[in-house]
Coordinates of C-alpha atoms in Angstrom, one line a residue:
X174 CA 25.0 82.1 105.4
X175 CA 21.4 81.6 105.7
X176 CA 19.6 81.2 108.8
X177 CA 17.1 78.7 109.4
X178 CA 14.6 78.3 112.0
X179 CA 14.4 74.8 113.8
X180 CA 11.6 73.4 112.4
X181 CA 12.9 74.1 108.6
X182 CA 16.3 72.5 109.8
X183 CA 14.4 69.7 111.1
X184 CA 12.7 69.2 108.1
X185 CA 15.7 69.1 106.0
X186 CA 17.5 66.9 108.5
X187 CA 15.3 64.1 108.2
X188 CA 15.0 63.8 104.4
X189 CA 19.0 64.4 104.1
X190 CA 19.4 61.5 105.9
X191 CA 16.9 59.0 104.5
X192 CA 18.1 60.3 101.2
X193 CA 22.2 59.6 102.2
X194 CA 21.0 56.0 103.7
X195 CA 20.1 54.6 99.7
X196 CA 19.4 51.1 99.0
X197 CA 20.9 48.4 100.9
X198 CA 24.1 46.3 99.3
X199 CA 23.7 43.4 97.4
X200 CA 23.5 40.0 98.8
X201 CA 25.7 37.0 97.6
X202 CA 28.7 39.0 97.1
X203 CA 32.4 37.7 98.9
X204 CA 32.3 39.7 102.0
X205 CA 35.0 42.6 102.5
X206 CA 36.4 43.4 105.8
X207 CA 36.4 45.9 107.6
X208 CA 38.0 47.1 110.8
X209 CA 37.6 50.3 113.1
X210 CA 39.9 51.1 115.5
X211 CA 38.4 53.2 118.2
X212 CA 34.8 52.7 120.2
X213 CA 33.9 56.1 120.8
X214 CA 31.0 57.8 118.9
X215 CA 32.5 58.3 115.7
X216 CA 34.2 54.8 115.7
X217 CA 30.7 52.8 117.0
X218 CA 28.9 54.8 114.7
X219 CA 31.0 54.0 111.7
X220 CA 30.7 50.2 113.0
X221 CA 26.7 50.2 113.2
X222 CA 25.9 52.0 110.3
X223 CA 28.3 50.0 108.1
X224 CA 26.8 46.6 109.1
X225 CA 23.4 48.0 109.2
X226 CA 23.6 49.1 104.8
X227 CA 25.6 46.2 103.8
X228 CA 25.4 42.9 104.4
X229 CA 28.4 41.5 102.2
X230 CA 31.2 43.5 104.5
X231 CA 32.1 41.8 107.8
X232 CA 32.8 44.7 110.4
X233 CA 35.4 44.2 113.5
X234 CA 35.6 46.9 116.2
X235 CA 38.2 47.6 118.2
X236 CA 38.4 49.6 121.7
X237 CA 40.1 48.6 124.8
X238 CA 37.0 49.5 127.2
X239 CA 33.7 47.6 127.5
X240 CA 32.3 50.7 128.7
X241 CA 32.3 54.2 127.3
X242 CA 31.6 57.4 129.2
X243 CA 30.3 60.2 127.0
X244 CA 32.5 63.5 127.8
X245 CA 29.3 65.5 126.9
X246 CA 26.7 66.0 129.7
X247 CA 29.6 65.3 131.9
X248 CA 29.6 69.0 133.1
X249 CA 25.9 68.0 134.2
X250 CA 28.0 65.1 136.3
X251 CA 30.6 67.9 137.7
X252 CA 27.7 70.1 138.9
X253 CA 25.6 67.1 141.3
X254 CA 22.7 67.3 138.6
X255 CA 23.4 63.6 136.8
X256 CA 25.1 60.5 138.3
X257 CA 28.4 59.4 135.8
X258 CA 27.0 56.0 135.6
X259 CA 23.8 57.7 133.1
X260 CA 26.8 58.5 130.7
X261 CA 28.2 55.0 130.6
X262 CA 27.1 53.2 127.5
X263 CA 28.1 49.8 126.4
X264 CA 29.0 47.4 122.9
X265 CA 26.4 44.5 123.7
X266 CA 23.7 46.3 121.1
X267 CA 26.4 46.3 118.6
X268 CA 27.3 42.7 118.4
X269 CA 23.8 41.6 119.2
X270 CA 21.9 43.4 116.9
X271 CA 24.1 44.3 114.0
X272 CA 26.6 41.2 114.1
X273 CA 29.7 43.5 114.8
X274 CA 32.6 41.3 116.5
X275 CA 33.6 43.7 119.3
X276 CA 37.7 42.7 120.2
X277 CA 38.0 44.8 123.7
X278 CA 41.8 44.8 123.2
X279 CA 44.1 48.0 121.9
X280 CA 45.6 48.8 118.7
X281 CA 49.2 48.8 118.3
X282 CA 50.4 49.7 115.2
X283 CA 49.1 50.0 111.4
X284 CA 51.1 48.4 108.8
X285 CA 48.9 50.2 106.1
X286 CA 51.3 48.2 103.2
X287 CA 50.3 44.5 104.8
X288 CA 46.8 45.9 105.6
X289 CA 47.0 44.6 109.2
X290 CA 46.4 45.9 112.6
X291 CA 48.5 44.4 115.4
X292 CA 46.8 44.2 118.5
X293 CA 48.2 44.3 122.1
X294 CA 47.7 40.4 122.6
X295 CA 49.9 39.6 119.8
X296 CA 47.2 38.9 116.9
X297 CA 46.5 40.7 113.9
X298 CA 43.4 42.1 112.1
X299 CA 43.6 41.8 108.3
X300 CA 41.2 44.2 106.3
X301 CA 40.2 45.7 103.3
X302 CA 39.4 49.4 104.3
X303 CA 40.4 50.6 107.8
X304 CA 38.7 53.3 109.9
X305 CA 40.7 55.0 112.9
X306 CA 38.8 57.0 115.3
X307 CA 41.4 57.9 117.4
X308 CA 40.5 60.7 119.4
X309 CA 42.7 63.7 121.0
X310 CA 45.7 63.4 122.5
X311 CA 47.2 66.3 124.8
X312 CA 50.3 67.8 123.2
X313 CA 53.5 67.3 125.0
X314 CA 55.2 69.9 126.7
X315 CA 52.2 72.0 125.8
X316 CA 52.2 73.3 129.8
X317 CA 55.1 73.7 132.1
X318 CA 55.2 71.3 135.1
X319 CA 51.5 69.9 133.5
X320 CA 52.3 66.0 133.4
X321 CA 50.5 62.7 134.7
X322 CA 51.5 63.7 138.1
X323 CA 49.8 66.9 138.0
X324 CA 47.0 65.5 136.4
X325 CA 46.3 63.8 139.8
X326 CA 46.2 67.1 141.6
X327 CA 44.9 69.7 139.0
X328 CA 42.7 67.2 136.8
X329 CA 41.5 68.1 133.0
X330 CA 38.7 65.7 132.9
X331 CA 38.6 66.3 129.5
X332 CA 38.1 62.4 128.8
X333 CA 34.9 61.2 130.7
X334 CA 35.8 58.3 133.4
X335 CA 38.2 59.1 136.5
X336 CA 38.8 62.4 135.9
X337 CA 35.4 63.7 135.7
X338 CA 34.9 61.7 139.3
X339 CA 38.8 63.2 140.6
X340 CA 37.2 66.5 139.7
X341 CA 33.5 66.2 140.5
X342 CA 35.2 65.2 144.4
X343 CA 37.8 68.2 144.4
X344 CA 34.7 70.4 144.2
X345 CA 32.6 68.7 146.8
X346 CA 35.4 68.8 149.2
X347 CA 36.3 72.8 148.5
X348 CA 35.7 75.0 151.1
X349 CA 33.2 77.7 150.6
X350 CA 34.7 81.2 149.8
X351 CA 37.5 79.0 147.6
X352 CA 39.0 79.7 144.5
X353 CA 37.8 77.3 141.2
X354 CA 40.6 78.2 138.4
X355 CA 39.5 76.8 135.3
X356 CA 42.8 76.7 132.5
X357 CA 41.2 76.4 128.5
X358 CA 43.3 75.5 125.5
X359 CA 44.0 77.0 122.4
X360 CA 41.8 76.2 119.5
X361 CA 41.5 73.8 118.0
X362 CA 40.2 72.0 121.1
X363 CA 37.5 69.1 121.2
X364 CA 33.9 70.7 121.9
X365 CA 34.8 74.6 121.7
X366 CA 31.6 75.7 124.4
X367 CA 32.4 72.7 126.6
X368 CA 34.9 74.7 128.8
X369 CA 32.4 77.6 129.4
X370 CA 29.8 75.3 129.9
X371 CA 31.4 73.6 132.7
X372 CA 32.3 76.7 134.3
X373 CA 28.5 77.8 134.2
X374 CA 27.4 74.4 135.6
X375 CA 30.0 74.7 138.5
X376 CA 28.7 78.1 139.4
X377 CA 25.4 76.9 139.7
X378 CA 27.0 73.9 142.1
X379 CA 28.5 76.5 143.9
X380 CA 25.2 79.2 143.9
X381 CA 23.5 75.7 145.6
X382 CA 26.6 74.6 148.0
X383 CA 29.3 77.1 148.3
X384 CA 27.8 80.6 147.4
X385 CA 31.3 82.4 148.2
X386 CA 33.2 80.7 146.0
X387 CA 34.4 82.1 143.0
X388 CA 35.7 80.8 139.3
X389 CA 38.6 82.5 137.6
X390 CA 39.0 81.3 133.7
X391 CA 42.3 81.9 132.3
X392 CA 41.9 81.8 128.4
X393 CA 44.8 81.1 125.5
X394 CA 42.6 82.9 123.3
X395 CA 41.0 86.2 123.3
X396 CA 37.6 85.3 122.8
X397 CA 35.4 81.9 122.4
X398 CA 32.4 80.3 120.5
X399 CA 28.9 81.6 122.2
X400 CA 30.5 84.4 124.2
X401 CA 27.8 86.6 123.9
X402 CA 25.3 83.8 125.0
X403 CA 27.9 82.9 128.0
X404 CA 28.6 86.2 129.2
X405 CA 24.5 87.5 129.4
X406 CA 24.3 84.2 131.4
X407 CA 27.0 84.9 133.8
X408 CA 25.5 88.4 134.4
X409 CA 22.1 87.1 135.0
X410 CA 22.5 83.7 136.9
X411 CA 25.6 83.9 138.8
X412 CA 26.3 87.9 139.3
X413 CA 30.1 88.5 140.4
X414 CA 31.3 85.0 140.8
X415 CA 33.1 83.7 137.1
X416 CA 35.5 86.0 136.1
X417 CA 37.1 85.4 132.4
X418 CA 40.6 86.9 131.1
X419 CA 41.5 86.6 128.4
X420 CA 45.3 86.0 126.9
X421 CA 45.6 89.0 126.2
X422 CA 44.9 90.6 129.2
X423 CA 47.3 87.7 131.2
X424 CA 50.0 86.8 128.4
X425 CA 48.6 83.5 128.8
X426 CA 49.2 80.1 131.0
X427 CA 53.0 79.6 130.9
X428 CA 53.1 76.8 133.7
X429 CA 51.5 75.0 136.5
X430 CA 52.7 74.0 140.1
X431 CA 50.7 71.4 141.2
X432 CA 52.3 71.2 144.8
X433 CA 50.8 74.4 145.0
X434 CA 48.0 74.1 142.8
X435 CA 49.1 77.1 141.5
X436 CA 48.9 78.3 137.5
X437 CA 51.7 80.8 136.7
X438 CA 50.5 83.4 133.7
X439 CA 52.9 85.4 132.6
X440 CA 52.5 88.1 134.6
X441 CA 50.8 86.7 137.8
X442 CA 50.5 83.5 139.8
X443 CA 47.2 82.3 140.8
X444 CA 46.9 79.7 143.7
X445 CA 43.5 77.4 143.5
X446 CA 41.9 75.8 145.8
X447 CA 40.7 73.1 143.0
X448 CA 42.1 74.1 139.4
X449 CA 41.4 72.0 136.1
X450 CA 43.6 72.8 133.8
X451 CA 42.3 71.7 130.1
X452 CA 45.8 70.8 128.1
X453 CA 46.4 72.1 124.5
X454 CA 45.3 68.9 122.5
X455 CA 46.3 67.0 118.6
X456 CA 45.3 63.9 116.9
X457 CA 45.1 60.5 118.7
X458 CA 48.7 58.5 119.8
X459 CA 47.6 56.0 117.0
X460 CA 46.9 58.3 114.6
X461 CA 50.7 59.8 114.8
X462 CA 52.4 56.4 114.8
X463 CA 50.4 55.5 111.8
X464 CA 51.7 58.6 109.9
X465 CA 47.8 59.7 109.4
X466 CA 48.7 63.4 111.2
X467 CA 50.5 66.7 109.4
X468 CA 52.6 69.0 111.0
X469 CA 49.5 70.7 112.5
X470 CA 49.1 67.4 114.5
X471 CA 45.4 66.5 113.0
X472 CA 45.0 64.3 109.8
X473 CA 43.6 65.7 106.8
X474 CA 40.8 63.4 104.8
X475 CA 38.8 63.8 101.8
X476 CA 36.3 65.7 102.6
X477 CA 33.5 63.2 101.1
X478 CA 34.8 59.7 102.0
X479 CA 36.8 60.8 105.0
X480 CA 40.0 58.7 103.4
X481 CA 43.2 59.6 104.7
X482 CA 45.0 62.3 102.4
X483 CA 48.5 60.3 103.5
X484 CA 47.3 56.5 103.7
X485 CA 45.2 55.4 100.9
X486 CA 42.9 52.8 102.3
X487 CA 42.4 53.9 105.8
X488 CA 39.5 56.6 106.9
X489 CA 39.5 58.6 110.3
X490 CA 36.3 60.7 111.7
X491 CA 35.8 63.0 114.7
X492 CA 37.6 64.8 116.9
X493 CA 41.3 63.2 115.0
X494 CA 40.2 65.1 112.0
X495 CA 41.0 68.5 109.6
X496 CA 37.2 69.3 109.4
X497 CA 37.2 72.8 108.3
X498 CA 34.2 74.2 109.2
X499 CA 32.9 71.4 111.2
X500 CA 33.9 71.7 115.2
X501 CA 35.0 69.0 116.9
X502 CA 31.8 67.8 118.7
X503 CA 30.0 64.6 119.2
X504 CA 27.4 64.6 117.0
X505 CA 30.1 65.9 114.0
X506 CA 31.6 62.9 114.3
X507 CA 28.5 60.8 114.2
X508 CA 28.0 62.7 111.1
X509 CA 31.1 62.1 109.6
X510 CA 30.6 58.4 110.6
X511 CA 27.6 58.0 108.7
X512 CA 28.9 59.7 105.7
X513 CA 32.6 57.3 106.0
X514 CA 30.5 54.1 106.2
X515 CA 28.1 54.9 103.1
X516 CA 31.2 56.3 101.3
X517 CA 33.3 52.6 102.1
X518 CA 30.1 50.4 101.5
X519 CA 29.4 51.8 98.1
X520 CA 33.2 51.4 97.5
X521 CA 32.9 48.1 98.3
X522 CA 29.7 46.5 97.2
X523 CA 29.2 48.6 94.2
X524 CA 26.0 49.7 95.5
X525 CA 25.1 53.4 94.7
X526 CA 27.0 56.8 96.2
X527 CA 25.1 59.4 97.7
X528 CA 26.4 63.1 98.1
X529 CA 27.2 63.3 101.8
X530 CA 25.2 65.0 104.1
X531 CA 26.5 66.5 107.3
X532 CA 25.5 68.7 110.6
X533 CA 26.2 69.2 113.5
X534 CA 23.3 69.9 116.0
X535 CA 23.8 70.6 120.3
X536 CA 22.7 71.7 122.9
X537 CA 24.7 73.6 125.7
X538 CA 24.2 74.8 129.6
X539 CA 24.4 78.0 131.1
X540 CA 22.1 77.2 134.0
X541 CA 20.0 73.9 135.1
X542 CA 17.0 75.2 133.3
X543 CA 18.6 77.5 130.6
X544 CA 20.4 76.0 127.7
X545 CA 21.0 77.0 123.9
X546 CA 21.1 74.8 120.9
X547 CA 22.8 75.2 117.2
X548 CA 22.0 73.4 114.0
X549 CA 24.8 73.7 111.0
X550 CA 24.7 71.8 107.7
X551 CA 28.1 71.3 106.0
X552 CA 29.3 70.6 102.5
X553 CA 32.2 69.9 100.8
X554 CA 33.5 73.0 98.7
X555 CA 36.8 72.9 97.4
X556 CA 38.1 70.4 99.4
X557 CA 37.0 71.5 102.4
X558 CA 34.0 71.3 104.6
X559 CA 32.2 74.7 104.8
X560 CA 29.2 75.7 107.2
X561 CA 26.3 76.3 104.3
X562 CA 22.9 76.9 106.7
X563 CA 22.8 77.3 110.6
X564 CA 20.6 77.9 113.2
X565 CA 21.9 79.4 116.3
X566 CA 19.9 80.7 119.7
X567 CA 20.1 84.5 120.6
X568 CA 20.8 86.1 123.7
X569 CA 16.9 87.7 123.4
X570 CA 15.8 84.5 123.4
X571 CA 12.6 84.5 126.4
X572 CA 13.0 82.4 129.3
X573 CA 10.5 79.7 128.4
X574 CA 12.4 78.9 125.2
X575 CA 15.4 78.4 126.8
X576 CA 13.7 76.0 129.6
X577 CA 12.6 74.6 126.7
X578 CA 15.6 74.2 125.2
X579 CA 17.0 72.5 128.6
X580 CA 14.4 70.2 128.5
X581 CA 14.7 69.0 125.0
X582 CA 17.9 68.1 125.5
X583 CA 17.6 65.3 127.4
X584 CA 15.9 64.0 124.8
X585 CA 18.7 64.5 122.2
X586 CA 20.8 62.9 124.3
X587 CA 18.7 60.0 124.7
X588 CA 18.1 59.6 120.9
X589 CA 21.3 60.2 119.9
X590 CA 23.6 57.5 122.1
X591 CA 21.0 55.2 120.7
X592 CA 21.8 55.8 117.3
X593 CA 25.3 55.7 117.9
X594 CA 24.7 52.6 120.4
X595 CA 21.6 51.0 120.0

């Protein structure tokens, strides 16, 4: 795999994606329909980008909330250093803008043979091509004594909204000298740095507010994405307070007690004064009803037009998805989005196919003023999506670039829930 440095990637980013856009559809041709079930980025990106290329398809989105919280940058949130209301972003722009008919109620059920969608109010959508962007759902069972209840107490905040505030409270109430237990799932998992993130963000809460207080992460797996980046950070910012074991070392997370807030390994009990215990996760509710998930619990798609391999005529993206190489991140499935809604308007209007062209490009915290960044193109090869260049920060990286770094992502951030929003 070659390396590239960010200003070659940048390069190739831009003409990629002027290249995939092509020529608009053609006008005076019966307009198809198309629904998408699911407002989150890949769903609102799918939306926007297939209204935006072709004017003969009439798009119809569907998502419950009329506000969406972005789960990344929440850890920003967690740690006092953004307000939750700067991650709220809402569907006006879409319907506005790009003529997208936004129905804020829930999907039901799929009846993929009828082509419908029934809706929670009674009605159905009809439509020519369906896109589900379902999401995660946490597995069942995954976590003795781990249920809605114990959500309450020992909060995942895993989906941006209530959670992140439950959890963002629990810490501003802990006293100082207290123990933060944070519990991370097994892969596959939605944003693989996001856990370690979070814990570096709390520590730098707690260097600020509570400088006795220590983290404990208790792992499923035996090591994680960035680790080298993580770990020079923890040494160097926050000396002796986040302590990481591994499952290995602990046999792992068998159970929870939430009237105790205590999490039971499998060979010790550790009792928190504020635990968040991150569940193992799958595919979306919808996507299992809808037969769209194997027995892995994610749903396997062409590579190239992100059909379903098990329901002809229906699409997912993001986090839902068998992506091979591609992690499950935000801007992956605004990637995949763009790539789905060229792949369905060309399908539809006749207008020109263009290879797809996909990345994946963050930027994560260890500190307020220290933060890395990755770029990754993917391609299909074989039937699967393989990482083909990358870009990826160094732990000898100096200071200044990673300030710079820090800074720059607020930018991204910006930029890209305005392309996904307008």
């Amino acid at each position: 795999m070659k390396s590239w440095t960010r200003r070659e990637f940048g390069c190739l980013t831009g003409a990629a994606l002027l290249t995939a856009l092509g020529p608009p559809a053609a006008l005076g041709q019966a307009k198809a329909r198309v629904v998408v079930i699911g407002g989150g980025i890949g769903g609102a990106t799918v939306a926007r980008y297939l209204a935006a290329s072709a004017t003969a398809i009439d798009v119809t989105l569907v998502e419950p909330r009329r506000i969406y919280t972005t789960c990344f940058f929440s850890n920003l949130y967690l740690a006092g250093l953004r307000s939750l209301e700067s991650l709220n972003h809402g569907y006006d722009a879409l319907t506005k803008q790009y003529g997208i008919t936004v129905v804020h109620e829930s999907a039901e059920a799929i009846d993929p043979a009828a082509k419908t969608v029934a809706l929670n109010n009674g009605s159905k959508l009809s439509y020519d091509r369906l896109v589900v962007a379902p999401g995660i759902a946490f597995r069942d069972r995954a976590l003795e004594g781990y249920d809605e209840v114990a959500m309450e107490i020992m909060p995942h905040a895993w989906n941006a909204g209530p959670q992140t505030r439950l959890l963002r409270q629990q810490l501003e109430s802990m006293e100082d000298g207290g123990l933060f237990v944070l519990v991370v799932p097994p892969n596959p998992l939605r944003c693989p740095p996001a856990p370690y993130e979070r814990a570096s963000l709390i520590a730098s809460y707690f260097q600020r507010s509570k400088p006795k207080a220590k983290i404990l992460i208790l792992d499923a797996k035996d090591s994680f994405t960035a680790q080298d980046l993580f770990q020079d950070a923890w040494n160097r910012h926050y000396p002796g307070m986040i302590e990481w074991l591994p499952a290995q070392f602990t046999g792992g997370v068998k159970a929870v007690d939430a009237k105790t807030r205590s999490v039971i390994t499998a060979g010790e009990t550790f009792k928190a004064a504020v635990a968040n215990v991150i569940p193992a996760q799958m595919a979306g509710r919808l996507a299992q009803q809808a037969g769209l998930d194997n027995q892995s619990g994610w749903c396997p798609v062409d590579p190239v037009t992100f059909e379903s391999a098990l329901q002809p005529g229906v699409h997912l993206v993001g986090d839902a998805i068998i992506g091979g190489d591609m992690p499950k991140s935000a801007f992956c499935a605004n990637s995949q989005a763009k790539a789905c809604a060229f792949a369905i308007a060309a399908d539809l209007t006749g207008s020109a196919q263009f290879p797809a062209h996909l990345f994946n490009t963050c930027y994560t915290y260890l500190a307020p003023d220290d933060a890395f960044s990755n770029a990754i193109s993917f391609k299909p090869v074989e039937g699967k999506l393989k990482s083909v260049l990358s870009f990826v920060s160094k732990v000898e990286e100096s200071a200044e670039i990673r300030r710079q770094a820090a800074r720059a992502a607020e930018g991204w951030y910006d930029a890209f829930t305005h392309d996904v929003f307008g």
